[in-house]
CSV table of C-alpha atoms in Angstrom, one decimal:
chain,number,residue,atom,x,y,z
S,195,MET,CA,26.8,17.0,40.1
S,196,ASN,CA,30.0,15.3,41.2
S,197,GLU,CA,30.1,14.8,45.0
S,198,THR,CA,33.7,16.3,45.1
S,199,SER,CA,33.1,19.2,42.8
S,200,SER,CA,35.9,21.7,42.3
S,201,TYR,CA,34.2,24.6,44.2
S,202,ARG,CA,33.4,22.7,47.4
S,203,GLU,CA,35.4,23.6,50.5
S,204,MET,CA,37.4,20.6,51.9
S,205,GLU,CA,39.1,19.7,55.1
S,206,LEU,CA,42.1,17.4,55.3
S,207,LEU,CA,42.9,15.3,58.3
S,208,VAL,CA,46.4,14.0,58.6
S,209,ILE,CA,46.8,11.2,61.1
S,210,PHE,CA,50.2,9.7,61.7
S,211,ASP,CA,52.1,7.2,63.9
S,212,LEU,CA,55.8,7.6,63.7
S,213,PRO,CA,58.6,5.9,65.7
S,214,VAL,CA,60.5,8.2,68.1
S,215,GLY,CA,62.7,5.8,69.9
S,216,LYS,CA,66.0,6.8,68.3
S,217,LYS,CA,67.4,10.3,67.9
S,218,ALA,CA,67.2,10.1,64.1
S,219,GLU,CA,63.5,9.0,64.4
S,220,ARG,CA,62.7,12.0,66.6
S,221,ARG,CA,64.4,14.3,64.1
S,222,GLU,CA,62.3,12.8,61.3
S,223,TYR,CA,59.1,13.2,63.4
S,224,THR,CA,60.0,16.9,64.1
S,225,LYS,CA,60.8,17.5,60.5
S,226,PHE,CA,57.4,16.1,59.3
S,227,ARG,CA,55.5,17.9,62.0
S,228,ASP,CA,57.2,21.2,61.1
S,229,PHE,CA,56.4,20.6,57.5
S,230,LEU,CA,52.7,20.2,58.4
S,231,LEU,CA,52.7,23.4,60.4
S,232,ASP,CA,54.5,25.3,57.6
S,233,ASP,CA,52.0,24.0,55.1
S,234,GLY,CA,49.1,25.5,57.1
S,235,PHE,CA,48.0,22.4,59.1
S,236,LEU,CA,46.8,22.9,62.7
S,237,MET,CA,47.1,20.4,65.5
S,238,LEU,CA,43.7,18.9,66.4
S,239,GLN,CA,45.3,16.5,69.0
S,240,TYR,CA,48.6,14.7,69.2
S,241,SER,CA,49.5,13.2,65.8
S,242,VAL,CA,46.2,14.5,64.3
S,243,TYR,CA,46.4,17.7,62.1
S,244,PHE,CA,43.9,19.4,59.9
S,245,ARG,CA,43.9,21.9,57.1
S,246,SER,CA,41.1,23.8,55.4
S,247,CYS,CA,41.2,23.9,51.6
S,248,THR,CA,39.2,26.1,49.3
S,249,ASN,CA,38.3,23.3,46.9
S,250,ASP,CA,39.0,19.7,45.9
S,251,SER,CA,41.8,20.7,43.7
S,252,SER,CA,43.6,22.5,46.5
S,253,ALA,CA,43.1,19.5,48.8
S,254,ASP,CA,44.7,17.3,46.2
S,255,LYS,CA,47.7,19.7,45.9
S,256,HIS,CA,48.2,19.5,49.7
S,257,ILE,CA,47.8,15.7,49.7
S,258,GLY,CA,50.6,15.6,47.1
S,259,ARG,CA,52.8,17.8,49.3
S,260,VAL,CA,52.2,15.5,52.4
S,261,GLN,CA,53.2,12.5,50.2
S,262,ALA,CA,56.3,14.3,49.0
S,263,HIS,CA,57.4,14.9,52.7
S,264,LYS,CA,56.5,11.5,54.0
S,265,PRO,CA,58.8,10.2,56.8
S,266,LYS,CA,61.0,7.2,56.1
S,267,TYR,CA,59.4,5.1,58.8
S,268,GLY,CA,55.9,4.9,60.3
S,269,ASN,CA,52.6,5.5,58.6
S,270,VAL,CA,50.6,8.5,57.6
S,271,ARG,CA,46.9,8.5,56.8
S,272,ILE,CA,45.0,11.4,55.1
S,273,ILE,CA,41.2,11.7,55.3
S,274,LYS,CA,39.6,14.2,52.9
S,275,LEU,CA,36.2,15.6,54.1
S,276,THR,CA,33.8,18.3,53.0
S,277,LYS,CA,33.6,21.3,55.3
S,278,ASN,CA,30.1,20.2,56.2
S,279,GLN,CA,31.3,16.7,57.2
S,280,PHE,CA,34.1,18.1,59.3
S,281,GLU,CA,31.8,20.5,61.1
S,282,LYS,CA,29.6,17.5,62.1
S,283,MET,CA,32.6,16.0,64.1
S,284,ILE,CA,31.5,14.9,67.6
S,285,MET,CA,34.0,15.7,70.3
S,286,ILE,CA,33.8,13.6,73.5
S,287,GLN,CA,36.0,14.9,76.3
S,288,GLY,CA,36.6,14.8,80.0
S,289,GLU,CA,37.2,17.9,82.0
S,290,LYS,CA,38.5,20.8,80.0
S,291,SER,CA,42.2,20.9,79.5
S,292,GLU,CA,44.0,24.2,80.0
S,293,GLN,CA,45.7,23.6,76.7
S,294,GLU,CA,42.5,23.7,74.6
S,295,ILE,CA,40.0,26.5,74.3
S,296,ILE,CA,36.9,25.7,72.2
S,297,ASP,CA,35.0,28.7,70.7
S,298,LYS,CA,31.8,26.9,69.8
S,299,PRO,CA,30.0,29.7,67.8
S,300,ASP,CA,32.7,29.6,65.1
S,301,GLY,CA,33.6,26.0,65.6
S,302,LEU,CA,37.2,27.1,66.1
S,303,ILE,CA,39.6,25.0,68.1
S,304,VAL,CA,42.6,26.9,69.4
S,305,ILE,CA,45.5,25.0,70.9
């Protein structure tokens, strides 16, 4: 069986580094971030967003949407993971931030 079979749940990580020194760059950053939120991505940490997809085909569709909304400057990386790989993520943190609540039984991160 193909490792990325069409029925396997996937997670997309979008990692970006965009310039924000000029007003036009900040506007471009905000526009890209708003697109990610509108497309169902959730912030994992600053400049790192993730989205669950029902299968590989759905993940590819959302990758295409991110590519279509790419900012003019800076860089964007997308990592496609299986749900199982994503759930094995190791989180190393200092003292708990008031901004982040972690509900471990569900593996849900609410920001």
